[in-house]
Coordinates of C-alpha atoms and ligand atoms in Angstrom, one line a residue:
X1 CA 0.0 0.0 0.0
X2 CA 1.1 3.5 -1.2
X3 CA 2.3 5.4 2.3
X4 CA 0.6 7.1 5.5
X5 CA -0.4 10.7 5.5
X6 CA -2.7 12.4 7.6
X7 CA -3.8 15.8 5.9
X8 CA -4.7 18.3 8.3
X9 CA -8.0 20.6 6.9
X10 CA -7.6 23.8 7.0
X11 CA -11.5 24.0 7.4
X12 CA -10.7 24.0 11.1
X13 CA -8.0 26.2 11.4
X14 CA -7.7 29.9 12.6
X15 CA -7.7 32.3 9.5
X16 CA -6.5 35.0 11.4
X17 CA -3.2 33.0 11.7
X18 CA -3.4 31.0 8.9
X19 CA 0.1 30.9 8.2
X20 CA 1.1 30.3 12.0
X21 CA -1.6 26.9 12.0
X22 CA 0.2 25.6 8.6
X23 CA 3.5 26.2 10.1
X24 CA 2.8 24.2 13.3
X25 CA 1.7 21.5 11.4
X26 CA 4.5 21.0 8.9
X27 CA 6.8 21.5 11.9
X28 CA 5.3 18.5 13.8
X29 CA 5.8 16.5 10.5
X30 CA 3.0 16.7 8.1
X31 CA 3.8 16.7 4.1
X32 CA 0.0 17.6 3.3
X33 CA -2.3 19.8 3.7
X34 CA -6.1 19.5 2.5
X35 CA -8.3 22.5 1.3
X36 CA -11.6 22.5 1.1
X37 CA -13.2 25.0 -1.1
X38 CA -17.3 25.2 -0.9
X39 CA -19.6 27.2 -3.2
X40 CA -23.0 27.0 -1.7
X41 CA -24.6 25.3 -4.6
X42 CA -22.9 22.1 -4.2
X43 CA -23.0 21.9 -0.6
X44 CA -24.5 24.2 1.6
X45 CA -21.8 26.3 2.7
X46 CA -19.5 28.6 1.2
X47 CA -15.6 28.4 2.0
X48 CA -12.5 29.9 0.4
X49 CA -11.1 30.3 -3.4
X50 CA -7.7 30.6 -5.0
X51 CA -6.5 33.1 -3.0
X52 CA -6.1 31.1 0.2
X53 CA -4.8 28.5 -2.0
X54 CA -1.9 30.9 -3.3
X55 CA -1.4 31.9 0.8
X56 CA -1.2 28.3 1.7
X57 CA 1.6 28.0 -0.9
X58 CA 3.5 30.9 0.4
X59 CA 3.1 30.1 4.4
X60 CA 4.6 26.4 4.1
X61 CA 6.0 23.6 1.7
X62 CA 3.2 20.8 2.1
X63 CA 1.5 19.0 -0.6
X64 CA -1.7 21.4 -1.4
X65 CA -4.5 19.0 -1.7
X66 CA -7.6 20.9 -2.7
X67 CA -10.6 19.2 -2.2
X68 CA -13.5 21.3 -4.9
X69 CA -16.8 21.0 -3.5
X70 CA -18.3 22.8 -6.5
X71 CA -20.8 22.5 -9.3
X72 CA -19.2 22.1 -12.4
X73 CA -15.7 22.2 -10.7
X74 CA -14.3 22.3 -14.7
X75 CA -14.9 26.5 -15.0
X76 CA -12.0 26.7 -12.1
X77 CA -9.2 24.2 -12.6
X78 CA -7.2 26.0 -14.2
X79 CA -7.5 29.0 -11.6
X80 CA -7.1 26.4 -8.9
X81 CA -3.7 25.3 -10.6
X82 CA -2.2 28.6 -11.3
X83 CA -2.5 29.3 -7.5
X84 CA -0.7 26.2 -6.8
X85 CA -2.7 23.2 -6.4
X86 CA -1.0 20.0 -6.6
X87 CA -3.8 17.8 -6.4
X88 CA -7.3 18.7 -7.3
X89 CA -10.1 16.4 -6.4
X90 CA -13.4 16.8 -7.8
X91 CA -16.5 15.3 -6.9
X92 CA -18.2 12.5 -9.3
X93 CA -21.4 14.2 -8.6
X94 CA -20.8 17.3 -9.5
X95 CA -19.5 17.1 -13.2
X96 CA -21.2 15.8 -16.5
X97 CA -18.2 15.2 -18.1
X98 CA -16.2 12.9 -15.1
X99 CA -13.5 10.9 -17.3
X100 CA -12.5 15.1 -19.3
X101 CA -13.2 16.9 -15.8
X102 CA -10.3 14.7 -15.1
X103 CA -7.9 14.7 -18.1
X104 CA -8.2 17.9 -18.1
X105 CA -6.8 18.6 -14.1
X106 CA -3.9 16.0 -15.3
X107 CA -3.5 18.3 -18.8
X108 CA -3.2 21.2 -16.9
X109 CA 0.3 19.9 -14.5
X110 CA -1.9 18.8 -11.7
X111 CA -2.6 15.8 -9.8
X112 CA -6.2 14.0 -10.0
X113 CA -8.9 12.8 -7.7
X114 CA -12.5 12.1 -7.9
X115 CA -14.1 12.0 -4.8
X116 CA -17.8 10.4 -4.0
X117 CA -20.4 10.8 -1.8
X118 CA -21.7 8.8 1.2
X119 CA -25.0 8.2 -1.1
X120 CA -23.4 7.6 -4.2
X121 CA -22.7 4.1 -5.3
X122 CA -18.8 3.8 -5.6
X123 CA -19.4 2.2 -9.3
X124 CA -19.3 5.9 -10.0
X125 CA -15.5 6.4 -9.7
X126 CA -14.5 3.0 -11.0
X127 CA -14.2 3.9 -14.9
X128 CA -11.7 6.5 -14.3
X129 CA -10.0 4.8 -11.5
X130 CA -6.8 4.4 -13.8
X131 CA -6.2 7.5 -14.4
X132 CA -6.4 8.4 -11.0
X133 CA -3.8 9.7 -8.4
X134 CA -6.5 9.5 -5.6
X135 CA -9.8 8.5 -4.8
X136 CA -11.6 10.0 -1.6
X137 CA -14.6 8.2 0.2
X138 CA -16.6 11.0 2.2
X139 CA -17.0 9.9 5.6
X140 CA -19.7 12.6 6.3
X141 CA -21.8 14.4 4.2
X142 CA -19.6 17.4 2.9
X143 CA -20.0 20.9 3.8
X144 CA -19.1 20.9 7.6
X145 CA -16.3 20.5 9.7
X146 CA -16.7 18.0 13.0
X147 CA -19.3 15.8 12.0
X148 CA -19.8 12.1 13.3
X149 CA -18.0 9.5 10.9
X150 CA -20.7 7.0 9.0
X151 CA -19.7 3.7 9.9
X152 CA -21.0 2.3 7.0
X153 CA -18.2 3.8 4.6
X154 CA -15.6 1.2 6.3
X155 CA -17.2 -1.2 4.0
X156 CA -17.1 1.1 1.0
X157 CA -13.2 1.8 1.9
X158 CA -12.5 -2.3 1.8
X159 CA -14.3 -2.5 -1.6
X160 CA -12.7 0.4 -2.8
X161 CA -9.0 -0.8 -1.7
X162 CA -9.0 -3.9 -3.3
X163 CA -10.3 -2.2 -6.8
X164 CA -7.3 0.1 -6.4
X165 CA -4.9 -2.9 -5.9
X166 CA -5.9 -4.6 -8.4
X167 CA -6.3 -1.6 -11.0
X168 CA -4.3 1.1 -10.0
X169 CA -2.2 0.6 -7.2
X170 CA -0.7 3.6 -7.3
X171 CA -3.4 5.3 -6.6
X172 CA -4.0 7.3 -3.1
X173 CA -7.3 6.2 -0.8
X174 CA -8.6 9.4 1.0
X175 CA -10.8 9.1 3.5
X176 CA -12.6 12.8 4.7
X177 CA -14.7 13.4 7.6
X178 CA -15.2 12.6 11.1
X179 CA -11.4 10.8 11.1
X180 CA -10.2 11.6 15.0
X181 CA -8.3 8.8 17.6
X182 CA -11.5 7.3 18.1
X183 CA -12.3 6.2 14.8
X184 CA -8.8 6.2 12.4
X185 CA -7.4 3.0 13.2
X186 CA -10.6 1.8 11.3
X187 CA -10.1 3.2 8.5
X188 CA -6.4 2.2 8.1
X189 CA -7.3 -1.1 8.4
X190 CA -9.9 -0.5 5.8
X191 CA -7.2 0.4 3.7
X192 CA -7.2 4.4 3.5
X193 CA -3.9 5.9 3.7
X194 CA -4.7 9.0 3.2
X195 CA -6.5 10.5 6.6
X196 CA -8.1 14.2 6.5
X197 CA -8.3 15.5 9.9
X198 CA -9.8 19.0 10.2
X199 CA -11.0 19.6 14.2
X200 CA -9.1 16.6 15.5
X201 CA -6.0 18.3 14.1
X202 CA -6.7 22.4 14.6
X203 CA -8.1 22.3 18.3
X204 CA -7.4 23.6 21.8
X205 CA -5.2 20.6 22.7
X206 CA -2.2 22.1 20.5
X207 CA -1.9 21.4 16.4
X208 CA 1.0 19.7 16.3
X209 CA 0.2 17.4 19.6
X210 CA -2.8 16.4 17.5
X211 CA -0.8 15.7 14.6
X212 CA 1.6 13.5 16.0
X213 CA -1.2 11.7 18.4
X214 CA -2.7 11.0 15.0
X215 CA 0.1 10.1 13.3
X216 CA 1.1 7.6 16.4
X217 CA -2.3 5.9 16.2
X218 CA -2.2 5.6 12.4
X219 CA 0.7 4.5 12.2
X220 CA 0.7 1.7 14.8
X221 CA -2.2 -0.4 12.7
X222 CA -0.5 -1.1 9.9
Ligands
DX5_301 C1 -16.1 18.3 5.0 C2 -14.7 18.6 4.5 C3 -13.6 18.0 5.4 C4 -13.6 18.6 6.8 C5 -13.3 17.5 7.7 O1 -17.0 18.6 4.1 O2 -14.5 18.1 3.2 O3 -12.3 18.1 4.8 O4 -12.7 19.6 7.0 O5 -13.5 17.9 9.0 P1 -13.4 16.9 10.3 O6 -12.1 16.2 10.2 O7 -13.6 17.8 11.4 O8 -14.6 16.0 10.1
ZN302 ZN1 -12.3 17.8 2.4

């Protein structure tokens, strides 16, 4: 299995030190860093754009993951790769055109992900599962930060990981939503490897203390 991240979510972070949060968590180890931009139309709430994007890339050196949870994501790809993107995951819902939507983040110098609902049948993803970089299971219903994982997507992880082992092995799993101590050594042995934490991650109890309890507990299931 491709290796162990945990991607802190900015969703849950202090924007009035921004900056400050990223830095404490790429000092306590972490390589990613997940973005989740909201429109209001897709789901209902309404988060950041490019801009933060291109602040992220100027505050730290972590992996920008940017998760779009936006209808028709294709009219911003581009904009999301000029302000430095390196992996742009779209949802299978939210575009006519999945297998182009797709091509077209990989055309344009960026990594690719397609990422599916907790109601959507996982079939959805499988025809362009080989040209993915990663696929991402929501464990919640998008649009919030610290909601309750669905305990039914373990099963949907399993299925998913041995699709991706046998088609594309390569390829990342990303699990998003409700992922804290209590529930991620489930979903490593489920077969994600790569965990979003948002509040379990940018909390009271210290950022990078989080991280590394995270990483600890990930880490010792496999
Ligand atoms: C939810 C977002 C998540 C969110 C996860 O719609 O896609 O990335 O930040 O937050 P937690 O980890 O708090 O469930
Ligand atoms: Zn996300």
């Amino acid at each position: 299995m491709t290796k162990l991240h945990i991607a802190p979510s900015i969703l849950s972070a202090d924007f009035s030190r921004l900056g400050l949060d990223l830095q404490e968590a790429e000092a306590a180890g972490s390589s990613w860093v997940h973005i989740d931009v909201m429109d209001g139309q897709f789901v209902p709430n309404i988060t950041i754009g490019p801009l933060i994007v291109e602040a992220v890339k100027r505050s730290c050196s972590m992996f920008r993951d940017v998760h779009l949870m936006i209808d028709r994501p294709e009219r911003y790809i581009q904009d999301f790769v000029q302000a430095g993107a390196d992996l742009i995951t779209v949802h299978a819902e939210a575009t006519v055109h999945l297998h182009r939507t797709v091509h077209l983040i990989k055309e344009l110098g960026a990594k690719a992900g397609v990422a599916v609902n907790p109601g959507t049948p996982l079939e959805m993803l499988r025809p362009v599962l080989p040209d993915l970089d990663l696929a991402l299971i929501m464990t919640v219903n998008p649009g919030f930060g610290g909601q309750k994982f669905i305990p039914a997507s373990l099963e949907r992880i399993r299925t998913l990981r041995s699709w991706i082992d046998a088609e594309n092995p390569n390829c990342h799993l990303e699990v998003d939503g409700g992922v804290n101590l209590q529930t991620i050594e489930s979903v490593v042995k489920a077969g994600a490897n790569i965990l979003v934490a948002g509040s379990a991650v940018f909390n009271p109890s210290g950022i990078g203390r989080n991280f590394k309890a995270l990483t600890e507990a990930a880490c010792a299931c496999v």
